[in-house]
Short mmCIF file of C-alpha atoms in Angstrom, two decimals:
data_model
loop_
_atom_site.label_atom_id
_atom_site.label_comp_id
_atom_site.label_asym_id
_atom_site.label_seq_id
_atom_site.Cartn_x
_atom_site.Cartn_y
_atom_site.Cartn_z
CA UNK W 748 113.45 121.83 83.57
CA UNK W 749 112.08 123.98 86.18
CA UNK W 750 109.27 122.40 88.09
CA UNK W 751 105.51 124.03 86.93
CA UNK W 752 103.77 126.49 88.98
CA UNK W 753 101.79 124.66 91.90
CA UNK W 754 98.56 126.17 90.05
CA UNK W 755 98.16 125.85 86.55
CA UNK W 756 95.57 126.21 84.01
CA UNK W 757 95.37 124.02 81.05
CA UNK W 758 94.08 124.44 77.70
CA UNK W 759 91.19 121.64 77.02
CA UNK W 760 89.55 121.71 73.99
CA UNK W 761 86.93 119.15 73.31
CA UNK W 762 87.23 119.12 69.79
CA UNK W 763 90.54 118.43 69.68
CA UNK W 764 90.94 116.09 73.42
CA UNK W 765 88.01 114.16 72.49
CA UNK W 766 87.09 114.26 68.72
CA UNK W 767 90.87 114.13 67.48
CA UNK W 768 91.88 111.66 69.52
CA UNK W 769 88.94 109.43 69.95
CA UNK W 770 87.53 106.73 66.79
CA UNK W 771 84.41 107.15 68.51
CA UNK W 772 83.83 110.28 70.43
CA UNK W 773 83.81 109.27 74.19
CA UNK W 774 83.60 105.52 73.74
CA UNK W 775 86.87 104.90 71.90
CA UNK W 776 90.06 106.05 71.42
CA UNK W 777 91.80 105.60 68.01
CA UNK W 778 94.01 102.48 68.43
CA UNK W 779 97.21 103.94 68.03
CA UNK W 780 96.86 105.79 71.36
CA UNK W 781 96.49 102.44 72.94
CA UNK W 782 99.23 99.89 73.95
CA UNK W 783 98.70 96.30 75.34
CA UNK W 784 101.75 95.22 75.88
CA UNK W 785 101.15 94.48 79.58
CA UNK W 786 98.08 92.40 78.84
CA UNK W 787 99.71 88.98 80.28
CA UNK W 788 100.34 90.79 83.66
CA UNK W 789 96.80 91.79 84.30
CA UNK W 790 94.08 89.90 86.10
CA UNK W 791 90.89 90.14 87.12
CA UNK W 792 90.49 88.77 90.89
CA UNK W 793 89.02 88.83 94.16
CA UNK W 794 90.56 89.14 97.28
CA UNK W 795 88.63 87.32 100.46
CA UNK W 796 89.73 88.68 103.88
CA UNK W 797 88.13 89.91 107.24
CA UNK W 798 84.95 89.02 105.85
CA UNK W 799 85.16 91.66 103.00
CA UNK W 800 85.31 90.08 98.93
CA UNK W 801 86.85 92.25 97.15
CA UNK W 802 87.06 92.69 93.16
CA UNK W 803 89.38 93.83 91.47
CA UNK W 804 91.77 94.26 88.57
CA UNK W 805 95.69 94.17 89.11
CA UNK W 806 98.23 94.77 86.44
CA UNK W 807 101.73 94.44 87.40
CA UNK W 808 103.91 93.10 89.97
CA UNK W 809 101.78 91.09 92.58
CA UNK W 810 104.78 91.47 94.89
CA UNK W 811 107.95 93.15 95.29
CA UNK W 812 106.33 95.92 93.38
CA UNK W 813 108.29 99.31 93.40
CA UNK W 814 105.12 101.54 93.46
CA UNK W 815 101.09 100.52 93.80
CA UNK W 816 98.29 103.11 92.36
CA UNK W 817 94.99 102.50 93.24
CA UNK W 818 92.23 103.87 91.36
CA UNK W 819 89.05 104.45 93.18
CA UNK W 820 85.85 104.83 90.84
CA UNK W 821 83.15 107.29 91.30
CA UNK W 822 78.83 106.70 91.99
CA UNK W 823 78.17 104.30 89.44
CA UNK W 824 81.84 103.46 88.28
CA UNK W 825 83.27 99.60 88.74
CA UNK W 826 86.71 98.87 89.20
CA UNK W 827 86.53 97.84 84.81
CA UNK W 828 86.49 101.74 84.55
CA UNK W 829 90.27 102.26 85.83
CA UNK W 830 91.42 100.10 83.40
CA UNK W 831 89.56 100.37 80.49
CA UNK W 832 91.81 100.73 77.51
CA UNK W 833 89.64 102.72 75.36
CA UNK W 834 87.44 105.52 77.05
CA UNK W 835 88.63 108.44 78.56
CA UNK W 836 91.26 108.90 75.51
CA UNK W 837 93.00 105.90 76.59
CA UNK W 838 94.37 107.39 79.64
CA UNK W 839 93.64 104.77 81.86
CA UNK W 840 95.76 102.90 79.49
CA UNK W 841 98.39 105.44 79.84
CA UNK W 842 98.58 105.33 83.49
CA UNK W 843 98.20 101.07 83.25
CA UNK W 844 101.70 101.60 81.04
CA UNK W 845 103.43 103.52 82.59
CA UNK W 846 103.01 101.83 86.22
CA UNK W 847 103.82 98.23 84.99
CA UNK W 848 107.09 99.61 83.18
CA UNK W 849 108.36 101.14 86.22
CA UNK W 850 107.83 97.67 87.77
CA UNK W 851 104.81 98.64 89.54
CA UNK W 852 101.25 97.48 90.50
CA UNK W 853 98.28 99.25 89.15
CA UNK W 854 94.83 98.42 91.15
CA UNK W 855 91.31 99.37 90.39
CA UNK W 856 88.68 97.47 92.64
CA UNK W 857 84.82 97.74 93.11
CA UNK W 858 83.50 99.71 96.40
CA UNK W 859 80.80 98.95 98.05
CA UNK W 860 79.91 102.40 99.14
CA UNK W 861 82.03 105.77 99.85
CA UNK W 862 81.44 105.32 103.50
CA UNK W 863 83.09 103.17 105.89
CA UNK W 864 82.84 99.85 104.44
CA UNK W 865 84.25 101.13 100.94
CA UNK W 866 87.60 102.27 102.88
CA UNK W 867 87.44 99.15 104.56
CA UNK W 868 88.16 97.68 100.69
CA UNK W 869 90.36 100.35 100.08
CA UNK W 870 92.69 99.64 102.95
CA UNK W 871 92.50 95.67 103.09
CA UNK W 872 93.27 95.87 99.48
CA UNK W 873 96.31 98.16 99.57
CA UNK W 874 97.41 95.93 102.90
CA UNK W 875 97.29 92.67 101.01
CA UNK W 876 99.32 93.95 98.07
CA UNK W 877 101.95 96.24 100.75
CA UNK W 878 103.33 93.58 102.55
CA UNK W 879 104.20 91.58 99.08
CA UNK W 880 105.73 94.69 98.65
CA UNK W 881 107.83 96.23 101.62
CA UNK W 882 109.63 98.81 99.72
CA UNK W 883 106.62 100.31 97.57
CA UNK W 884 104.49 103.41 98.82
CA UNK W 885 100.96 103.51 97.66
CA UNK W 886 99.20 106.42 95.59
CA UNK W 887 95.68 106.85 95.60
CA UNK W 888 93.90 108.36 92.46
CA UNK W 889 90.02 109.30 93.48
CA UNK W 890 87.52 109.99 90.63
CA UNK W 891 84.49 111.68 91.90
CA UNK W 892 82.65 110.39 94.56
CA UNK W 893 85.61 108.29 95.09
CA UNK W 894 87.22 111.51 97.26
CA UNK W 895 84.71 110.68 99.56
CA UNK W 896 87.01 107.62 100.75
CA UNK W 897 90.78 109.47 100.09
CA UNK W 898 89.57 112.01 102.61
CA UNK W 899 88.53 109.41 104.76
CA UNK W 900 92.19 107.28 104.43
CA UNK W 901 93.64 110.25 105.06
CA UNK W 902 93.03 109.86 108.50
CA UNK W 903 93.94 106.92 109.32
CA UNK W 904 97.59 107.08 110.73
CA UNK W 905 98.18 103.23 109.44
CA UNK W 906 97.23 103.84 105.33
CA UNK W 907 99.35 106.56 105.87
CA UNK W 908 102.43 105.17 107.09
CA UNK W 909 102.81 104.21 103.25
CA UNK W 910 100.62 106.52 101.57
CA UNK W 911 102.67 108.65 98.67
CA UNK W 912 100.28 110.85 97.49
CA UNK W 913 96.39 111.26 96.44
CA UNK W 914 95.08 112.27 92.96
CA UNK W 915 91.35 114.24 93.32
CA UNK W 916 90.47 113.78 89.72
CA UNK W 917 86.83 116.44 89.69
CA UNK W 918 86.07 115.63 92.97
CA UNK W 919 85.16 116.87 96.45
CA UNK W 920 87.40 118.73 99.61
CA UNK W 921 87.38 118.13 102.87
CA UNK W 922 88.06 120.95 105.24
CA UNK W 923 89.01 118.89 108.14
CA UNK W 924 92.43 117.46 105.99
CA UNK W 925 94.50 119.98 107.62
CA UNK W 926 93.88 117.84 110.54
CA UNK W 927 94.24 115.02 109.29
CA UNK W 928 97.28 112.02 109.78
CA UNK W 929 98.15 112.71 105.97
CA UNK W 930 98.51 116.25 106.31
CA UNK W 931 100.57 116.27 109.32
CA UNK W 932 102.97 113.53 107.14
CA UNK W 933 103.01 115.96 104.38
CA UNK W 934 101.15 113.52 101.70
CA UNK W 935 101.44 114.91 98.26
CA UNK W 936 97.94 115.97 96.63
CA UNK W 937 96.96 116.86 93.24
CA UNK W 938 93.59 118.87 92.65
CA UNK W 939 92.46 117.92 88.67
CA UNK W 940 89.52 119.95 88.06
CA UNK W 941 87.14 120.79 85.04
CA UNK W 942 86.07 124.40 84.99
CA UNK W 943 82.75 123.86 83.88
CA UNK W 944 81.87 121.05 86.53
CA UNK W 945 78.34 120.88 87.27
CA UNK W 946 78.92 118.41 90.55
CA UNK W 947 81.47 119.51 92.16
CA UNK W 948 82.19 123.48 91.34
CA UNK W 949 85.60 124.57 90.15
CA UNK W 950 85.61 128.01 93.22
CA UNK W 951 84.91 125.52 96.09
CA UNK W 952 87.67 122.92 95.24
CA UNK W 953 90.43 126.30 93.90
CA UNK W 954 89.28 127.87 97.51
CA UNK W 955 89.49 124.78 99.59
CA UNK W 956 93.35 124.48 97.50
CA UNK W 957 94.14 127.83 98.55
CA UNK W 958 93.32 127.08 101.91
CA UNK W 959 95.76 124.18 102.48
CA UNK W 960 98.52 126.68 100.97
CA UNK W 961 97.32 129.31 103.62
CA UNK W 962 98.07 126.61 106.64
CA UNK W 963 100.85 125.44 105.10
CA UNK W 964 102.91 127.22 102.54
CA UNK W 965 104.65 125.17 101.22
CA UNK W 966 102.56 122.10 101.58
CA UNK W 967 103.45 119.57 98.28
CA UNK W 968 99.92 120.09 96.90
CA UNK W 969 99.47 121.23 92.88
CA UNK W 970 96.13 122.36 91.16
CA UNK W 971 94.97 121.83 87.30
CA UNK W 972 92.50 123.33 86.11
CA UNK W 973 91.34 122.42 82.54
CA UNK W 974 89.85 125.40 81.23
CA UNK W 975 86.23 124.19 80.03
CA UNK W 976 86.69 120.71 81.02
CA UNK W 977 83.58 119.43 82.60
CA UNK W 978 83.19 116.67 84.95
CA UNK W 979 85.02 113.71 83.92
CA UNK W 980 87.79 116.13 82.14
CA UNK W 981 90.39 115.16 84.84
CA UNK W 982 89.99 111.04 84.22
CA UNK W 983 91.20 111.90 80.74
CA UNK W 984 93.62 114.96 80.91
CA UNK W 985 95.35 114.22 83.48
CA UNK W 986 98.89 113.68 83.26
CA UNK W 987 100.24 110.56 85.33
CA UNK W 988 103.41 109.96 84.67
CA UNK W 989 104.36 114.00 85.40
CA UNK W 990 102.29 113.56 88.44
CA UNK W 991 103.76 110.45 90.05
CA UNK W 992 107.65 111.39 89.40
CA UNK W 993 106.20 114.82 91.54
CA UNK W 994 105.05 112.53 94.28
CA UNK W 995 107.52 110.43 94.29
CA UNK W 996 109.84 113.16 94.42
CA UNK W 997 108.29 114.87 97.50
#
């Protein structure tokens, strides 16, 4: 099929995104929108180097890995919330899935802050697990606050090298990414935006997308907005497996 427009609205109804698909309306999904089947490949586990601990979950392949996604939480997240079967309509599940089928690594850790010791973590983490696995690029998906820290990886030329793309899931811009080491290496982005976000407002994030397109054209970055989606719409809408194969693909 033709590939979708690089801004797109989405239809998001609560009733039917939350209350039809969730047992228990924002805490947890009906069980048959749920599969464990990757359960014995998942571990929670701390990685010591340079001084930083670092904690975190890791389902998949701890090496030789063809792709590694990173989820990085928001203010108040841990890394429990990127893989937490249940909430969010299961779609942390979804993304869990779909990563470890495709003989992948799936990482969610806890930061320290969204300053420079958090993309410390970020970037030891994603080192240790790269060079177990030469051939795989990594793909950072930021919730929130969590932008704070894909802005900042963006520029730094050696995350880069084997970045693949960046998912803002309701979260910040940055206007300095057009000069940024990701930008100049053409570093797919996805914008997934609620309209009705209190924290971060839909206009500023639509204008700062718009103004990636105007320096660059035909820069590989896509927008979805979920039409009355609030804050934490993204987390759950959001669809990974459309949204890798697009990064992957760029």
């Amino acid at each position: 099929g033709s590939a979708p427009p690089a801004y797109r609205i989405v239809d998001y109804r609560e009733m039917r995104d939350i209350n039809g698909r969730d047992a228990v309306p924002e805490r947890r999904v009906k069980d048959e929108y749920v599969s464990l089947s990757f359960a014995s490949q998942r571990a929670d586990l701390v990685l010591k180097t340079g001084g930083l601990s670092i904690a975190h979950v890791a389902a998949g392949r701890r090496s030789k890995a063809s792709l590694v996604v990173i989820y990085l939480h928001g203010q108040g997240g841990t890394r429990i919330q990127g893989v937490a079967d249940y909430t969010f309509g299961g779609n942390f599940n979804r993304v869990q899935n779909l990563v470890t089928a495709a003989g992948g690594l799936y990482l969610s850790l806890d930061l320290s802050d969204f300053e420079s010791r958090g993309a410390a973590e970020v970037k030891a983490l994603a080192d240790h697990y790269l060079q177990a696995s030469p051939g795989a690029r990594v793909f950072l998906a930021c919730g929130s606050m969590g932008g704070q820290l894909c802005w900042r990886l963006a520029r730094d030329g050696e995350v880069v090298r084997r970045m693949g793309g960046m998912m803002l899931l309701g979260s910040m811009w940055d206007d300095a990414f057009t000069g940024s080491a990701a930008f100049r290496a053409r570093v797919p982005v996805l914008f997934g935006h609620g309209s009705r976000d209190t924290v971060f407002p839909v206009e500023r994030q639509e204008a700062f997308f718009r103004s990636i397109l105007k320096t660059a054209p035909d820069y590989p970055a896509r927008f979805v907005r979920f039409e009355t989606g609030t804050h934490g719409t993204p987390i759950r809408m959001t669809d990974w497996r459309e949204t890798l194969n697009w990064m992957l693909n760029n």
